[in-house]
Amino acid sequence: MQKVLVPLSINGECFEVAVKPHQTLLDTLRDTLDLTGTKHGCDLGDCGTCTIWVNGVPTLSCLTLVLEVVGKEITTVEGIAREGVPHPLQVAFDQCGAAQCGYCTPGFIMSGVALLKENPAPSLDEIKLALSGNLCRCTGYTKIIEAVQQAAGRMQEAQAHHANPCQGSQLASSQEV
Amino acid sequence: MAMDEREARRAQVLAERAARRAARADTAAPSEAKEDSAALGTAGKDEVKQSAPAAPVAPPESSVGEAPKPLATPSASAPETFRIIGKRNPKVDGMPKILGTARFTDDFKLPRMLFGKTLRSPHAHARILRIDTTAAAALPGVLAVITHHDVPRRYGIIPVSQDETALAADRVRYVGEPVAAVAAIDEETATRALRLITVEYEPLPTVMTIDQALEGTVLLHEDNKTGNILKQVQQSFGDVDQALAASDVVVEDTYFYEGNTHVPLETHACLASWDSEGRLELITTTQVPHYLQRELSKVLGVPQSRIRVIKPHFGAAYGGKSEPFSLEFCASVLARKTGRPVKFVYTREEVFLAHRGRHPARMWLRLGAKADGTLTGLDFKCWLDGGGYASFGVVTTYYTGVFHTLPYILPHFRWESTRLYTNKPPCGPKRGHGAIQPRFAFEIALDQLAEKLGMDPAALRLKNAVEQGHQTVNDFQVTSCGMKEAIHKVLELSGYHQKKGQLPKGKGIGIACSAYICGAGQPIYANDMPHSTVNVKLDRSGCATVFSGSADIGQGSNAMLAELVAEELGLTLADIKVVEADTDLTPVDLGSYSSRVTFMVGNAARRAARMLRDKVLQGAAQHLGVAVEDLEQVGERIQYVKNPVRGIPLLRAIAEAEARLGPLSASGSYKPPRLSTRLGGRGAGPSPAYTFTAQVAEVEVDSETGVVTVGKIWCVHDCGRALNPVVVEGQIEGSIYMGFGEAIFEAQRYYKNGLLVAPSILEYKLPTIFDTPELSAHYVETIDPDGPFGAKEAGEGPQLPTAPAIANAVFDATGIRFKANPMTPDVVLKGLEGRPAGRHARMV
């Protein structure tokens, strides 16, 4: 099968890649572009380890043809930290012990950050719903949920402080360890 | 003044200044000392050294000069105040995983890498008459095709049962067994090549159940002297028949524990390459780099010294990657044949077929007690449906029997277990290995006993629980024990007594307890060498590098190493680097199985770190001209015991130690003490320490749908000491989650023709975030005398009580006694429907 040359926009960077028409976005990210942060667990859309964003929406990259995302903005876990500064959810994962083997973690980060963008104060049920497409076999999900809750709390504090810098609340920095 | 008077005066002044400088140099930064010596008109560093008197100085109080000012920050208090141990530290290797920069096996690429694929048997049992690979080999883009002839040597993780080959020889024994393998330029070409391989099979009758295997008319391994029995073990202690006959109540029943599998998120993968000197480098998903290196050597016919096994970041396994697998041999052979690196990555379906998961277990027991609840004796029989090959099966067989003697006092005990060969993917070790199924039966039987006695199940357990110092009839020594403490705590946390028998219809609460090992007392192959060696080097910048053969499989062993070494050396976690699981760089560790790592590797690491710490103290003592006993390390200072405000920075002490005593490198080892092996089975069972767990589960059973909703599970686990509470809680939560999955959801089952019923995650049904109950993980600390800082284990023990606690809760909710798992809605409904007729559900 002939390869075609396509432009892709990933984490704000432009690439031109030669792909086969039936190639998945997951394989393109990992094998063609060496963006190995996104994992494959099943290639069938059952586990969520391949979760990335297409135009900001969490999507299973193993079920997405790369040709489908030409002209769309792709975000992978490599694009979540900004200039080397981890996202508050990533800091929370680290502090709460939410990553044991860590294989499912990039997928959870993608789903979790998307949730917090859209819903800064999610309830327990809303957290579970947003993360329901991501499987974890190590943690029993307990500390993953804690991490999302902790990050939500800290981000809200930071927002409040930003909105009213004169208030004496504790500023939660994403560089805090 | 006369010349000699001036000389004498000058000497005196110099001496006084030297003494003052010595006193100040203790607390001064090196640069300060330099300034002092500059005032004397000589070179900095040398002066500082020379100013330190060769002879021991008088104790600080009597030195000349001003008394030094007290430090602004107070020094650390009691020795038991740890800086790192016991704190909620983030894992040292956590952030790369969270950022996505951590490289797992499939994230590695080598130039000109080829892709490997495996052809698998469609038959559960068949003779291989002919394999024709010519068409496949001729496909453009295919570089090599191999069959059994290319890799004929047998292997097996357990030396007495080496019955496997990388590719099937003349017979296949389960659907999915590897038969041939190809290496091609890409995955797609490799997959197409598989279809071009023609294999002529002669199907044979299949053995699909324990009974068919026992019948023995169809044999899976013709050279096995005991038919389809891989292993049978019988042990007897005391007089069980007499004890049961003299009991006031006896429970006799049968139970069944369904098989299930690990489903780690990362599939098996490996990348093999050979260098120009004929040395193999294999990057692979293995829990046991050392054992794998040995088997590779044997099968490939290459000395171990020419084989490098590397385990990078690892996407979990829970026992599913603790032996050599076909892809590891095939990748190595194909890489050697083609002269190019070869990568294999199993598909999710292949992981289900590789299996090595929980053995289906049919169990029968008779358990007796006196009227006051004292257990009298246990007679136990077990049959394991083992699949087509041995895997760890010999060990599993022992584990189904030996652990009955904990956590309750059991004076009379007899057991017999039999592991059968069947035409299914081989079963092996899954978290709790062989102890999960018997614990399920026993803890339900205890509740049945409680029912007959009219006694509260929790009280029955408390009455019989072992204590520290107990020696079981099969020679297990309980060196530390928090069983009773854990039971009391879990009852309190869960409000058990306020709920038991008092919840509305359909809701129930149940309890179960267990004990587990901290590693096997014996290695898998017979030898007298240490089970673990850890090397630590301390460099001039004050960083320590820990070299350990242990395999971090997500359980946090790297974090454990860094924490122990940092604590011992007075460093921070940021100062520690961990190099793990690389047979070229790290000393031997037996691997991550049987919950041995914290106990054994931790002890080895602590010993190495202690040697370095002693060296550093010695260096400081020599530099200061005091006895080692006069100094202690507190935080990042070496200070005088009697006058803590005086000391030198740790960095300075390190430099002095290296200068005076040589390189700061140490090796620490651990080998378990001589534990009993009189009972054979390479002493399977005896362990240097045991953990104890108590769990309570609260459930709700929907009588219309049969759905069992587990609302919450409380667990209290005696882990010895929680080196890192976050990690320990995580292990407890993960264990409970897995036990819950096995109790309610998971089953690895086969159709009559041997096809796997659920070869995908969607069909297999493991608990999602919605399904998982609220998990309340707690621990008690009994500070084991032999564990590193008193730590034991938390990786497997906490799974044992979960399924029986749920089963006992379902009984409390419905009055139906389920003695099999998983308790899926159809099974529960059948049980509920049987109730009006007074029948208890029995699924054997």
mmCIF file with all atom_site columns, N, CA, C and O in Angstrom, chain B residues 151-172:
data_model
loop_
_atom_site.group_PDB
_atom_site.id
_atom_site.type_symbol
_atom_site.label_atom_id
_atom_site.label_alt_id
_atom_site.label_comp_id
_atom_site.label_asym_id
_atom_site.label_entity_id
_atom_site.label_seq_id
_atom_site.pdbx_PDB_ins_code
_atom_site.Cartn_x
_atom_site.Cartn_y
_atom_site.Cartn_z
_atom_site.occupancy
_atom_site.B_iso_or_equiv
_atom_site.pdbx_formal_charge
_atom_site.auth_seq_id
_atom_site.auth_comp_id
_atom_site.auth_asym_id
_atom_site.auth_atom_id
_atom_site.pdbx_PDB_model_num
ATOM 1  N N  . VAL B 1 151 ? 15.290 -23.652 17.803 1.00 0.00 ? 151 VAL B N  1
ATOM 2  C CA . VAL B 1 151 ? 15.412 -23.354 19.243 1.00 0.00 ? 151 VAL B CA 1
ATOM 3  C C  . VAL B 1 151 ? 14.827 -24.534 20.019 1.00 0.00 ? 151 VAL B C  1
ATOM 4  O O  . VAL B 1 151 ? 13.766 -24.434 20.641 1.00 0.00 ? 151 VAL B O  1
ATOM 5  N N  . PRO B 1 152 ? 15.543 -25.686 19.965 1.00 0.00 ? 152 PRO B N  1
ATOM 6  C CA . PRO B 1 152 ? 14.942 -26.921 20.465 1.00 0.00 ? 152 PRO B CA 1
ATOM 7  C C  . PRO B 1 152 ? 15.021 -27.162 21.969 1.00 0.00 ? 152 PRO B C  1
ATOM 8  O O  . PRO B 1 152 ? 14.278 -27.974 22.496 1.00 0.00 ? 152 PRO B O  1
ATOM 9  N N  . ARG B 1 153 ? 15.919 -26.465 22.667 1.00 0.00 ? 153 ARG B N  1
ATOM 10 C CA . ARG B 1 153 ? 16.160 -26.868 24.060 1.00 0.00 ? 153 ARG B CA 1
ATOM 11 C C  . ARG B 1 153 ? 15.016 -26.545 24.984 1.00 0.00 ? 153 ARG B C  1
ATOM 12 O O  . ARG B 1 153 ? 14.417 -25.469 24.914 1.00 0.00 ? 153 ARG B O  1
ATOM 13 N N  . ARG B 1 154 ? 14.749 -27.493 25.864 1.00 0.00 ? 154 ARG B N  1
ATOM 14 C CA . ARG B 1 154 ? 13.684 -27.328 26.855 1.00 0.00 ? 154 ARG B CA 1
ATOM 15 C C  . ARG B 1 154 ? 14.109 -26.381 27.956 1.00 0.00 ? 154 ARG B C  1
ATOM 16 O O  . ARG B 1 154 ? 15.287 -26.297 28.315 1.00 0.00 ? 154 ARG B O  1
ATOM 17 N N  . TYR B 1 155 ? 13.120 -25.709 28.514 1.00 0.00 ? 155 TYR B N  1
ATOM 18 C CA . TYR B 1 155 ? 13.374 -24.846 29.670 1.00 0.00 ? 155 TYR B CA 1
ATOM 19 C C  . TYR B 1 155 ? 12.156 -24.873 30.572 1.00 0.00 ? 155 TYR B C  1
ATOM 20 O O  . TYR B 1 155 ? 11.131 -25.465 30.239 1.00 0.00 ? 155 TYR B O  1
ATOM 21 N N  . GLY B 1 156 ? 12.275 -24.219 31.692 1.00 0.00 ? 156 GLY B N  1
ATOM 22 C CA . GLY B 1 156 ? 11.150 -24.106 32.625 1.00 0.00 ? 156 GLY B CA 1
ATOM 23 C C  . GLY B 1 156 ? 11.651 -23.398 33.857 1.00 0.00 ? 156 GLY B C  1
ATOM 24 O O  . GLY B 1 156 ? 12.784 -23.605 34.253 1.00 0.00 ? 156 GLY B O  1
ATOM 25 N N  . ILE B 1 157 ? 10.826 -22.588 34.444 1.00 0.00 ? 157 ILE B N  1
ATOM 26 C CA . ILE B 1 157 ? 11.263 -21.774 35.571 1.00 0.00 ? 157 ILE B CA 1
ATOM 27 C C  . ILE B 1 157 ? 11.626 -22.622 36.788 1.00 0.00 ? 157 ILE B C  1
ATOM 28 O O  . ILE B 1 157 ? 12.529 -22.296 37.549 1.00 0.00 ? 157 ILE B O  1
ATOM 29 N N  . ILE B 1 158 ? 10.957 -23.775 36.938 1.00 0.00 ? 158 ILE B N  1
ATOM 30 C CA . ILE B 1 158 ? 11.242 -24.656 38.070 1.00 0.00 ? 158 ILE B CA 1
ATOM 31 C C  . ILE B 1 158 ? 12.098 -25.813 37.569 1.00 0.00 ? 158 ILE B C  1
ATOM 32 O O  . ILE B 1 158 ? 11.690 -26.539 36.660 1.00 0.00 ? 158 ILE B O  1
ATOM 33 N N  . PRO B 1 159 ? 13.286 -25.977 38.113 1.00 0.00 ? 159 PRO B N  1
ATOM 34 C CA . PRO B 1 159 ? 14.232 -26.967 37.575 1.00 0.00 ? 159 PRO B CA 1
ATOM 35 C C  . PRO B 1 159 ? 13.682 -28.385 37.444 1.00 0.00 ? 159 PRO B C  1
ATOM 36 O O  . PRO B 1 159 ? 14.014 -29.071 36.475 1.00 0.00 ? 159 PRO B O  1
ATOM 37 N N  . VAL B 1 160 ? 12.821 -28.816 38.358 1.00 0.00 ? 160 VAL B N  1
ATOM 38 C CA . VAL B 1 160 ? 12.354 -30.204 38.257 1.00 0.00 ? 160 VAL B CA 1
ATOM 39 C C  . VAL B 1 160 ? 11.261 -30.394 37.211 1.00 0.00 ? 160 VAL B C  1
ATOM 40 O O  . VAL B 1 160 ? 10.849 -31.516 36.946 1.00 0.00 ? 160 VAL B O  1
ATOM 41 N N  . SER B 1 161 ? 10.779 -29.309 36.612 1.00 0.00 ? 161 SER B N  1
ATOM 42 C CA . SER B 1 161 ? 9.686  -29.469 35.646 1.00 0.00 ? 161 SER B CA 1
ATOM 43 C C  . SER B 1 161 ? 9.945  -28.621 34.406 1.00 0.00 ? 161 SER B C  1
ATOM 44 O O  . SER B 1 161 ? 9.156  -27.761 34.043 1.00 0.00 ? 161 SER B O  1
ATOM 45 N N  . GLN B 1 162 ? 11.048 -28.887 33.744 1.00 0.00 ? 162 GLN B N  1
ATOM 46 C CA . GLN B 1 162 ? 11.386 -28.126 32.545 1.00 0.00 ? 162 GLN B CA 1
ATOM 47 C C  . GLN B 1 162 ? 10.747 -28.812 31.348 1.00 0.00 ? 162 GLN B C  1
ATOM 48 O O  . GLN B 1 162 ? 11.360 -29.670 30.704 1.00 0.00 ? 162 GLN B O  1
ATOM 49 N N  . ASP B 1 163 ? 9.516  -28.451 31.077 1.00 0.00 ? 163 ASP B N  1
ATOM 50 C CA . ASP B 1 163 ? 8.766  -29.170 30.057 1.00 0.00 ? 163 ASP B CA 1
ATOM 51 C C  . ASP B 1 163 ? 8.348  -28.293 28.881 1.00 0.00 ? 163 ASP B C  1
ATOM 52 O O  . ASP B 1 163 ? 7.504  -28.681 28.089 1.00 0.00 ? 163 ASP B O  1
ATOM 53 N N  . GLU B 1 164 ? 8.924  -27.114 28.764 1.00 0.00 ? 164 GLU B N  1
ATOM 54 C CA . GLU B 1 164 ? 8.507  -26.206 27.693 1.00 0.00 ? 164 GLU B CA 1
ATOM 55 C C  . GLU B 1 164 ? 9.604  -26.012 26.671 1.00 0.00 ? 164 GLU B C  1
ATOM 56 O O  . GLU B 1 164 ? 10.791 -26.140 26.980 1.00 0.00 ? 164 GLU B O  1
ATOM 57 N N  . THR B 1 165 ? 9.178  -25.656 25.461 1.00 0.00 ? 165 THR B N  1
ATOM 58 C CA . THR B 1 165 ? 10.118 -25.183 24.453 1.00 0.00 ? 165 THR B CA 1
ATOM 59 C C  . THR B 1 165 ? 9.558  -23.880 23.904 1.00 0.00 ? 165 THR B C  1
ATOM 60 O O  . THR B 1 165 ? 8.357  -23.638 23.960 1.00 0.00 ? 165 THR B O  1
ATOM 61 N N  . ALA B 1 166 ? 10.454 -23.054 23.342 1.00 0.00 ? 166 ALA B N  1
ATOM 62 C CA . ALA B 1 166 ? 10.021 -21.748 22.850 1.00 0.00 ? 166 ALA B CA 1
ATOM 63 C C  . ALA B 1 166 ? 8.990  -21.898 21.743 1.00 0.00 ? 166 ALA B C  1
ATOM 64 O O  . ALA B 1 166 ? 8.045  -21.118 21.642 1.00 0.00 ? 166 ALA B O  1
ATOM 65 N N  . LEU B 1 167 ? 9.190  -22.889 20.890 1.00 0.00 ? 167 LEU B N  1
ATOM 66 C CA . LEU B 1 167 ? 8.221  -23.210 19.841 1.00 0.00 ? 167 LEU B CA 1
ATOM 67 C C  . LEU B 1 167 ? 7.910  -24.694 19.951 1.00 0.00 ? 167 LEU B C  1
ATOM 68 O O  . LEU B 1 167 ? 8.799  -25.500 20.250 1.00 0.00 ? 167 LEU B O  1
ATOM 69 N N  . ALA B 1 168 ? 6.674  -25.044 19.684 1.00 0.00 ? 168 ALA B N  1
ATOM 70 C CA . ALA B 1 168 ? 6.221  -26.418 19.915 1.00 0.00 ? 168 ALA B CA 1
ATOM 71 C C  . ALA B 1 168 ? 7.026  -27.409 19.091 1.00 0.00 ? 168 ALA B C  1
ATOM 72 O O  . ALA B 1 168 ? 7.317  -27.174 17.918 1.00 0.00 ? 168 ALA B O  1
ATOM 73 N N  . ALA B 1 169 ? 7.386  -28.513 19.724 1.00 0.00 ? 169 ALA B N  1
ATOM 74 C CA . ALA B 1 169 ? 8.177  -29.540 19.054 1.00 0.00 ? 169 ALA B CA 1
ATOM 75 C C  . ALA B 1 169 ? 7.292  -30.394 18.168 1.00 0.00 ? 169 ALA B C  1
ATOM 76 O O  . ALA B 1 169 ? 7.001  -30.062 17.039 1.00 0.00 ? 169 ALA B O  1
ATOM 77 N N  . ASP B 1 170 ? 6.831  -31.511 18.712 1.00 0.00 ? 170 ASP B N  1
ATOM 78 C CA . ASP B 1 170 ? 6.020  -32.380 17.869 1.00 0.00 ? 170 ASP B CA 1
ATOM 79 C C  . ASP B 1 170 ? 4.548  -32.345 18.273 1.00 0.00 ? 170 ASP B C  1
ATOM 80 O O  . ASP B 1 170 ? 3.719  -33.008 17.673 1.00 0.00 ? 170 ASP B O  1
ATOM 81 N N  . ARG B 1 171 ? 4.229  -31.539 19.284 1.00 0.00 ? 171 ARG B N  1
ATOM 82 C CA . ARG B 1 171 ? 2.870  -31.509 19.811 1.00 0.00 ? 171 ARG B CA 1
ATOM 83 C C  . ARG B 1 171 ? 2.514  -30.125 20.297 1.00 0.00 ? 171 ARG B C  1
ATOM 84 O O  . ARG B 1 171 ? 3.378  -29.404 20.777 1.00 0.00 ? 171 ARG B O  1
ATOM 85 N N  . VAL B 1 172 ? 1.243  -29.804 20.132 1.00 0.00 ? 172 VAL B N  1
ATOM 86 C CA . VAL B 1 172 ? 0.749  -28.581 20.779 1.00 0.00 ? 172 VAL B CA 1
ATOM 87 C C  . VAL B 1 172 ? -0.226 -28.995 21.869 1.00 0.00 ? 172 VAL B C  1
ATOM 88 O O  . VAL B 1 172 ? -0.960 -29.990 21.707 1.00 0.00 ? 172 VAL B O  1
#
